[in-house]
Coordinates of C-alpha atoms and ligand atoms in Angstrom, one line a residue:
X1 CA -7.6 -24.2 25.4
X2 CA -5.6 -23.6 22.2
X3 CA -6.6 -21.0 19.6
X4 CA -7.6 -23.6 17.1
X5 CA -9.8 -25.4 19.5
X6 CA -13.0 -26.9 18.0
X7 CA -15.7 -28.2 20.3
X8 CA -15.9 -31.9 19.7
X9 CA -19.7 -31.7 20.0
X10 CA -19.8 -29.0 17.3
X11 CA -22.0 -30.1 14.4
X12 CA -20.7 -28.4 11.2
X13 CA -23.4 -26.4 9.4
X14 CA -21.4 -25.3 6.3
X15 CA -24.4 -23.6 4.8
X16 CA -24.4 -21.2 7.7
X17 CA -20.9 -19.9 6.6
X18 CA -21.9 -18.5 3.3
X19 CA -18.6 -16.8 2.6
X20 CA -15.2 -18.4 1.9
X21 CA -12.3 -18.0 4.3
X22 CA -10.6 -14.7 3.8
X23 CA -13.9 -13.3 2.3
X24 CA -12.7 -14.7 -1.0
X25 CA -15.1 -13.8 -3.8
X26 CA -17.5 -11.9 -1.4
X27 CA -18.9 -8.6 -2.8
X28 CA -19.6 -6.7 0.3
X29 CA -20.6 -3.2 -1.0
X30 CA -20.7 -1.0 -4.1
X31 CA -17.9 1.5 -5.0
X32 CA -17.3 4.0 -7.8
X33 CA -13.6 4.4 -7.0
X34 CA -12.0 1.6 -9.0
X35 CA -12.7 -1.7 -10.6
X36 CA -10.4 -4.7 -10.8
X37 CA -11.3 -7.0 -13.7
X38 CA -9.4 -10.3 -13.4
X39 CA -10.8 -11.7 -16.6
X40 CA -9.3 -8.9 -18.7
X41 CA -6.4 -8.2 -16.3
X42 CA -7.5 -4.6 -16.1
X43 CA -7.8 -2.0 -13.5
X44 CA -9.7 1.3 -13.9
X45 CA -9.7 4.3 -11.6
X46 CA -13.1 6.0 -12.0
X47 CA -13.3 4.6 -15.5
X48 CA -9.7 5.3 -16.6
X49 CA -7.3 2.4 -17.3
X50 CA -4.4 2.7 -14.9
X51 CA -1.9 2.2 -17.6
X52 CA -3.2 5.3 -19.5
X53 CA -3.1 7.3 -16.3
X54 CA 0.5 6.2 -15.6
X55 CA 1.7 7.1 -19.0
X56 CA -0.2 10.4 -19.4
X57 CA -0.7 11.9 -16.0
X58 CA 1.3 13.0 -13.0
X59 CA 0.4 11.6 -9.6
X60 CA -1.4 14.8 -8.5
X61 CA -3.9 14.5 -11.3
X62 CA -4.7 10.9 -10.2
X63 CA -5.1 12.1 -6.6
X64 CA -7.5 14.8 -7.9
X65 CA -9.4 12.1 -9.9
X66 CA -9.8 10.0 -6.7
X67 CA -11.3 12.8 -4.8
X68 CA -13.3 14.6 -7.5
X69 CA -14.3 11.8 -9.8
X70 CA -12.9 13.7 -12.9
X71 CA -9.4 14.5 -14.1
X72 CA -8.6 18.1 -13.5
X73 CA -8.1 20.8 -16.2
X74 CA -5.1 23.0 -15.9
X75 CA -6.7 25.6 -13.6
X76 CA -8.2 22.9 -11.4
X77 CA -4.8 21.1 -11.1
X78 CA -3.1 24.4 -10.3
X79 CA -5.6 25.1 -7.5
X80 CA -5.3 21.5 -6.2
X81 CA -1.5 21.6 -6.3
X82 CA -1.4 24.9 -4.4
X83 CA -3.6 23.5 -1.7
X84 CA -1.5 20.3 -1.4
X85 CA 1.7 22.3 -1.3
X86 CA 0.4 24.6 1.3
X87 CA 0.0 21.6 3.6
X88 CA 3.4 20.0 3.2
X89 CA 5.0 21.3 6.4
X90 CA 4.5 19.3 9.6
X91 CA 4.6 20.8 13.1
X92 CA 7.8 20.7 15.1
X93 CA 5.9 18.6 17.6
X94 CA 5.1 16.0 15.0
X95 CA 8.7 16.1 13.8
X96 CA 9.7 15.6 17.4
X97 CA 7.5 12.5 17.8
X98 CA 9.0 10.9 14.7
X99 CA 12.5 11.8 15.9
X100 CA 11.8 10.4 19.4
X101 CA 10.8 6.9 18.1
X102 CA 13.3 4.1 18.7
X103 CA 16.0 4.1 16.0
X104 CA 15.2 0.5 15.0
X105 CA 11.4 0.9 14.7
X106 CA 10.2 0.1 11.3
X107 CA 9.4 3.2 9.1
X108 CA 5.8 1.8 8.8
X109 CA 5.5 2.2 12.5
X110 CA 6.9 5.7 12.3
X111 CA 4.4 6.8 9.6
X112 CA 1.5 5.1 11.5
X113 CA 2.5 7.1 14.6
X114 CA 2.9 10.3 12.7
X115 CA -0.5 10.0 11.1
X116 CA -2.1 9.3 14.5
X117 CA -0.4 12.4 15.9
X118 CA -1.7 14.4 13.0
X119 CA -5.2 13.4 14.1
X120 CA -4.4 14.6 17.6
X121 CA -3.4 18.0 16.2
X122 CA -6.5 18.6 14.1
X123 CA -9.2 20.4 16.0
X124 CA -11.7 19.4 13.3
X125 CA -11.1 15.7 14.0
X126 CA -14.8 14.9 14.6
X127 CA -16.0 16.9 11.6
X128 CA -16.6 14.4 8.9
X129 CA -18.5 16.7 6.5
X130 CA -17.6 16.1 2.9
X131 CA -15.8 19.4 2.6
X132 CA -13.7 18.9 5.8
X133 CA -12.9 15.3 5.0
X134 CA -11.7 16.4 1.5
X135 CA -9.5 19.0 3.2
X136 CA -8.1 16.4 5.6
X137 CA -7.5 14.0 2.7
X138 CA -5.3 16.6 1.0
X139 CA -3.6 17.3 4.3
X140 CA -2.7 13.6 4.6
X141 CA -1.6 13.4 1.0
X142 CA 0.7 16.5 1.6
X143 CA 2.1 15.6 5.0
X144 CA 2.7 11.9 4.8
X145 CA 5.7 12.3 2.4
X146 CA 7.2 14.8 4.8
X147 CA 6.9 12.4 7.7
X148 CA 8.3 9.5 5.7
X149 CA 11.2 11.6 4.5
X150 CA 11.9 13.0 7.9
X151 CA 12.1 9.5 9.3
X152 CA 14.4 8.5 6.4
X153 CA 16.8 11.3 7.4
X154 CA 16.6 10.7 11.1
X155 CA 17.2 7.0 10.8
X156 CA 20.4 7.8 8.9
X157 CA 21.4 10.3 11.5
X158 CA 20.9 13.2 9.1
X159 CA 19.1 16.5 9.5
X160 CA 15.5 17.0 8.3
X161 CA 15.1 18.7 4.9
X162 CA 11.9 20.8 4.8
X163 CA 9.6 20.4 1.9
X164 CA 9.7 22.8 -1.1
X165 CA 6.6 24.3 -2.4
X166 CA 7.7 24.6 -6.1
X167 CA 8.2 20.9 -6.7
X168 CA 5.8 18.1 -7.6
X169 CA 5.1 15.4 -4.9
X170 CA 7.6 13.0 -6.4
X171 CA 10.3 15.6 -7.0
X172 CA 9.8 17.0 -3.5
X173 CA 10.1 13.5 -1.9
X174 CA 13.5 12.9 -3.6
X175 CA 14.5 16.4 -2.4
X176 CA 13.5 15.7 1.2
X177 CA 15.2 12.3 1.3
X178 CA 18.4 12.9 -0.7
X179 CA 18.7 16.7 -0.9
X180 CA 18.6 16.5 -4.6
X181 CA 16.3 15.6 -7.5
X182 CA 17.4 12.8 -9.9
X183 CA 17.0 12.7 -13.7
X184 CA 13.5 13.2 -15.1
X185 CA 13.2 9.6 -16.1
X186 CA 13.8 8.5 -12.5
X187 CA 11.2 10.9 -11.2
X188 CA 8.8 9.6 -13.8
X189 CA 9.4 6.0 -12.8
X190 CA 8.7 6.9 -9.2
X191 CA 5.6 8.9 -10.1
X192 CA 4.3 5.9 -12.2
X193 CA 4.8 3.7 -9.1
X194 CA 2.7 6.1 -7.0
X195 CA -0.1 6.1 -9.7
X196 CA 0.0 2.3 -9.9
X197 CA -0.1 1.9 -6.1
X198 CA -2.8 4.6 -5.6
X199 CA -5.9 2.4 -5.5
X200 CA -7.0 -1.2 -5.8
X201 CA -10.7 -1.6 -4.7
X202 CA -11.5 -3.5 -1.5
X203 CA -8.0 -4.8 -0.7
X204 CA -7.2 -5.6 3.0
X205 CA -6.0 -2.1 4.0
X206 CA -8.8 -0.3 2.1
X207 CA -11.4 -2.6 3.6
X208 CA -9.8 -1.8 7.0
X209 CA -10.2 1.9 6.5
X210 CA -13.8 1.4 5.5
X211 CA -14.6 -0.7 8.6
X212 CA -13.1 2.0 10.9
X213 CA -15.0 4.7 9.0
X214 CA -18.2 2.7 9.3
X215 CA -18.1 3.2 13.1
X216 CA -18.2 7.0 12.5
X217 CA -14.6 7.2 13.6
X218 CA -12.4 9.8 12.0
X219 CA -10.2 9.8 8.8
X220 CA -6.9 9.8 10.7
X221 CA -8.0 6.8 12.8
X222 CA -9.0 5.0 9.6
X223 CA -5.8 5.9 7.8
X224 CA -3.7 4.8 10.8
X225 CA -5.5 1.4 10.7
X226 CA -5.0 1.2 7.0
X227 CA -1.2 1.7 7.5
X228 CA -1.3 -1.1 10.1
X229 CA -2.9 -3.5 7.6
X230 CA -0.6 -2.5 4.7
X231 CA 2.5 -3.3 6.8
X232 CA 1.9 -7.0 6.6
X233 CA 4.1 -9.0 4.1
X234 CA 1.0 -10.6 2.5
X235 CA -0.1 -7.1 1.5
X236 CA 2.1 -4.0 1.1
X237 CA 5.1 -5.4 3.0
X238 CA 5.8 -7.7 0.1
X239 CA 7.7 -5.0 -1.9
X240 CA 10.3 -5.0 0.8
X241 CA 10.4 -8.8 1.0
X242 CA 11.0 -9.0 -2.8
X243 CA 14.2 -7.0 -2.5
X244 CA 15.4 -9.0 0.5
X245 CA 14.8 -12.1 -1.5
X246 CA 16.7 -10.8 -4.5
X247 CA 19.6 -9.8 -2.2
X248 CA 19.6 -13.2 -0.7
X249 CA 19.8 -14.8 -4.2
X250 CA 22.5 -12.3 -5.1
X251 CA 23.4 -13.8 -8.5
X252 CA 21.0 -13.9 -11.4
X253 CA 22.5 -17.3 -12.5
X254 CA 21.4 -18.8 -9.2
X255 CA 17.8 -17.5 -9.5
X256 CA 16.3 -20.4 -11.3
X257 CA 17.6 -23.0 -8.8
X258 CA 16.7 -20.8 -5.9
X259 CA 13.1 -20.7 -7.2
X260 CA 13.0 -24.5 -7.8
X261 CA 14.2 -25.0 -4.2
X262 CA 11.7 -22.5 -2.8
X263 CA 8.9 -24.3 -4.6
X264 CA 10.1 -27.7 -3.5
X265 CA 10.0 -26.4 0.1
X266 CA 6.5 -25.0 -0.5
X267 CA 7.9 -21.6 0.4
X268 CA 5.6 -18.6 -0.3
X269 CA 7.6 -16.4 -2.7
X270 CA 7.0 -12.7 -2.1
X271 CA 5.8 -10.6 -5.1
X272 CA 3.9 -13.5 -6.7
X273 CA 0.2 -14.4 -6.6
X274 CA -2.9 -12.3 -6.0
X275 CA -6.3 -12.9 -4.4
X276 CA -8.1 -11.4 -7.4
X277 CA -5.8 -11.7 -10.4
X278 CA -5.1 -15.2 -11.3
X279 CA -3.8 -14.6 -14.9
X280 CA -1.4 -11.7 -14.1
X281 CA -1.6 -8.3 -12.4
X282 CA -2.7 -5.5 -14.7
X283 CA -0.2 -3.1 -13.2
X284 CA 2.9 -5.3 -13.7
X285 CA 3.7 -4.6 -17.4
X286 CA 3.8 -0.8 -16.7
X287 CA 5.9 -1.1 -13.6
X288 CA 8.2 -3.7 -15.2
X289 CA 8.8 -1.3 -18.1
X290 CA 9.9 1.5 -15.6
X291 CA 12.0 -0.9 -13.5
X292 CA 13.8 -1.8 -16.7
X293 CA 14.3 1.9 -17.4
X294 CA 15.8 2.2 -14.0
X295 CA 18.2 -0.7 -14.8
X296 CA 19.2 1.0 -18.0
X297 CA 19.7 4.4 -16.3
X298 CA 21.8 2.7 -13.6
X299 CA 23.5 0.4 -16.1
X300 CA 22.8 -2.5 -13.7
X301 CA 20.8 -5.4 -15.3
X302 CA 21.3 -7.8 -12.4
X303 CA 17.9 -7.4 -10.8
X304 CA 16.0 -7.5 -14.0
X305 CA 17.8 -10.6 -15.1
X306 CA 16.9 -12.1 -11.8
X307 CA 13.3 -10.9 -12.3
X308 CA 13.1 -12.8 -15.6
X309 CA 14.5 -16.1 -14.3
X310 CA 12.3 -16.1 -11.2
X311 CA 9.2 -15.2 -13.2
X312 CA 9.9 -17.9 -15.8
X313 CA 10.2 -20.7 -13.3
X314 CA 7.2 -19.6 -11.2
X315 CA 4.9 -19.3 -14.3
X316 CA 6.1 -22.6 -15.8
X317 CA 5.9 -24.6 -12.6
X318 CA 2.9 -23.0 -10.8
X319 CA 1.2 -20.7 -13.2
X320 CA 1.4 -18.0 -10.6
X321 CA 2.3 -14.5 -11.9
X322 CA 4.1 -11.5 -10.4
X323 CA 2.1 -8.8 -8.6
X324 CA 3.0 -5.1 -8.6
X325 CA 5.4 -5.5 -5.6
X326 CA 7.7 -7.7 -7.8
X327 CA 8.9 -4.9 -10.2
X328 CA 8.3 -2.1 -7.6
X329 CA 10.9 -3.6 -5.2
X330 CA 13.9 -3.6 -7.5
X331 CA 12.8 -0.3 -9.0
X332 CA 12.8 1.5 -5.6
X333 CA 16.1 -0.2 -4.8
X334 CA 17.7 1.2 -8.0
X335 CA 16.3 4.6 -7.2
X336 CA 18.5 4.5 -4.0
X337 CA 15.8 4.0 -1.3
X338 CA 16.5 1.9 1.8
X339 CA 14.4 -1.3 1.6
X340 CA 12.4 -0.6 4.7
X341 CA 11.0 2.6 3.1
X342 CA 9.4 0.8 0.2
X343 CA 6.1 0.2 2.0
X344 CA 5.9 3.7 3.5
X345 CA 6.2 4.9 -0.1
X346 CA 3.3 2.7 -0.9
X347 CA 1.5 4.5 1.9
X348 CA 2.1 7.8 0.3
X349 CA 0.4 6.6 -2.8
X350 CA -2.4 4.5 -1.3
X351 CA -3.5 7.4 1.0
X352 CA -5.4 8.7 -2.1
X353 CA -7.3 5.5 -2.5
X354 CA -7.9 5.0 1.2
X355 CA -9.2 8.5 1.7
X356 CA -11.4 8.3 -1.4
X357 CA -13.0 5.1 0.1
X358 CA -13.3 6.7 3.5
X359 CA -15.3 9.6 1.9
X360 CA -17.4 7.1 -0.1
X361 CA -18.1 5.0 3.0
X362 CA -19.0 8.1 5.1
X363 CA -21.3 9.4 2.4
X364 CA -23.5 6.3 2.5
X365 CA -22.7 4.6 5.8
X366 CA -23.9 1.5 7.6
X367 CA -21.7 0.0 10.3
X368 CA -19.8 -3.0 9.0
X369 CA -20.6 -5.8 11.4
X370 CA -20.5 -9.4 10.0
X371 CA -21.2 -12.6 11.9
X372 CA -19.2 -15.6 12.8
X373 CA -20.2 -19.3 13.3
X374 CA -19.4 -20.3 16.9
X375 CA -17.4 -23.5 17.2
X376 CA -16.2 -23.1 20.8
X377 CA -17.2 -24.8 24.0
X378 CA -20.9 -25.5 24.7
X379 CA -22.6 -23.4 27.3
X380 CA -21.3 -24.1 30.8
X381 CA -21.5 -22.6 34.3
X382 CA -18.7 -20.8 36.0
X383 CA -17.2 -22.5 39.0
X384 CA -15.7 -20.4 41.8
X385 CA -11.9 -20.5 41.6
X386 CA -11.8 -22.5 44.9
X387 CA -13.7 -25.4 43.2
X388 CA -11.6 -25.5 40.0
X389 CA -9.1 -28.4 40.0
Ligands
COA401 N1 4.4 -18.4 -3.7 C1 4.1 -19.7 -3.7 N2 2.9 -20.2 -3.8 C2 1.9 -19.4 -3.8 C3 2.1 -18.0 -3.8 C4 3.4 -17.5 -3.7 N3 3.6 -16.2 -3.7 N4 0.9 -17.4 -3.8 C5 0.0 -18.3 -3.9 N5 0.6 -19.5 -3.9 C6 -0.1 -20.8 -3.9 C7 -0.5 -21.2 -2.5 O1 0.5 -21.9 -1.8 C8 -1.8 -22.0 -2.8 O2 -1.3 -23.3 -3.2 P1 -2.1 -24.6 -2.8 O3 -3.5 -24.4 -3.3 O4 -1.3 -25.7 -3.3 O5 -2.2 -24.6 -1.3 C9 -2.4 -21.3 -4.0 O6 -1.3 -20.7 -4.7 C10 -3.4 -20.3 -3.6 O7 -2.8 -19.3 -2.8 P2 -3.5 -18.7 -1.5 O8 -2.5 -18.3 -0.5 O9 -4.7 -19.5 -1.1 O10 -4.1 -17.4 -2.2 P3 -4.7 -16.1 -1.4 O11 -5.6 -15.5 -2.4 O12 -5.2 -16.5 -0.1 O13 -3.5 -15.2 -1.2 C11 -1.7 -13.7 -1.6 C12 -3.1 -14.2 -2.1 C13 -1.3 -12.5 -2.4 C14 -1.7 -13.3 -0.1 C15 -0.7 -14.8 -1.9 O14 -0.6 -15.1 -3.2 C16 0.7 -14.5 -1.3 O15 0.9 -14.7 -0.1 N6 1.6 -13.9 -2.1 C17 2.9 -13.5 -1.6 C18 2.8 -12.2 -0.9 C19 2.6 -11.0 -1.9 O16 3.3 -10.9 -2.9 N7 1.7 -10.2 -1.5 C20 1.4 -9.0 -2.3 C21 0.0 -9.1 -2.9 S1 -0.3 -7.8 -4.0

């Protein structure tokens, strides 16, 4: 029986399926973490427009906002930073697990495994009290960049660079990957990307973390599952696919024709479209500005020229707009990161949103257990194998 089998005797009862495929448009719970407003192309994190946060805050302040519902004052930020920095080291066993993974495994698989291992190491794994969950959320925020950077180095056959405690999360990540920190503007562009990627309401991976949490499973299991969901090219994996596509096009003067051909072949073009935003993604103008800054710093306009041509054709022909992954892809490439690390960087950012949602779900939980409409074979009796033809 094929997977798309439908019982010929099935009488469709569409009114029974009262949600659209892919849960489109379904509001399944309340949340105070963030709001996506497609009518105004806006996104707020706990009331603050994401563009304002990106321009005026550093990523750590936004992480604090996710967990504490308010932006920190100087003393609160200092205390938060010192807790986060104190957790940056990972154990030699966890490092060993990352190093032991097959050389060719995708870095998303490495970070998923690393986070899972982190859960094995935490003796408080079953303690989901708000205070302990907060502490674990900060642990994840601190340790995930170390795991990603370790994997980055190992995959290049280089030695691990331990984290430094006197650097911001963004500076420290550059330090751990490259052994040096780039110009302030590059660090700012990276930090902005983390802020923009931090949270986006009930997207597929966040919903996944909430489903896992709703079973009273632990924060590490939920985050591991979230990473699995984010890996897919229809979700976080799109930022990598955008750069592969741009490299495939190679020449900005060929971008227009490439897009026309792609549309003629009904090809899904990565970095375009969104389930919620239909008139443009609120985060794109800010990320595009910083991608352009990267192009200016690197004195390489190729990718942004390609960006403009691809966007122009897609908007003219299909009225489909770029999403955040479209400017983030070339921005990370110009920062010098290997393409398959773009989505793990997204993980570093989205860990804040995921863990804020995990804590929200845990604080007012009911197991998430929807229904399905059965369209399979009618009831029948089992014949012993000897009687089956
Ligand atoms: N390229 C070409 N056409 C696209 C498109 C894209 N990136 N995104 C949507 N469309 C078209 C679909 O083909 C469909 O056309 P049709 O009605 O003629 O069949 C229509 O727009 C609606 O798209 P649909 O796939 O039903 O939207 P969705 O809400 O289910 O999916 C995405 C949303 C994000 C998964 C989808 O736009 C997509 O796959 N984008 C590319 C991957 C990506 O960038 N993901 C990151 C999201 S932040």
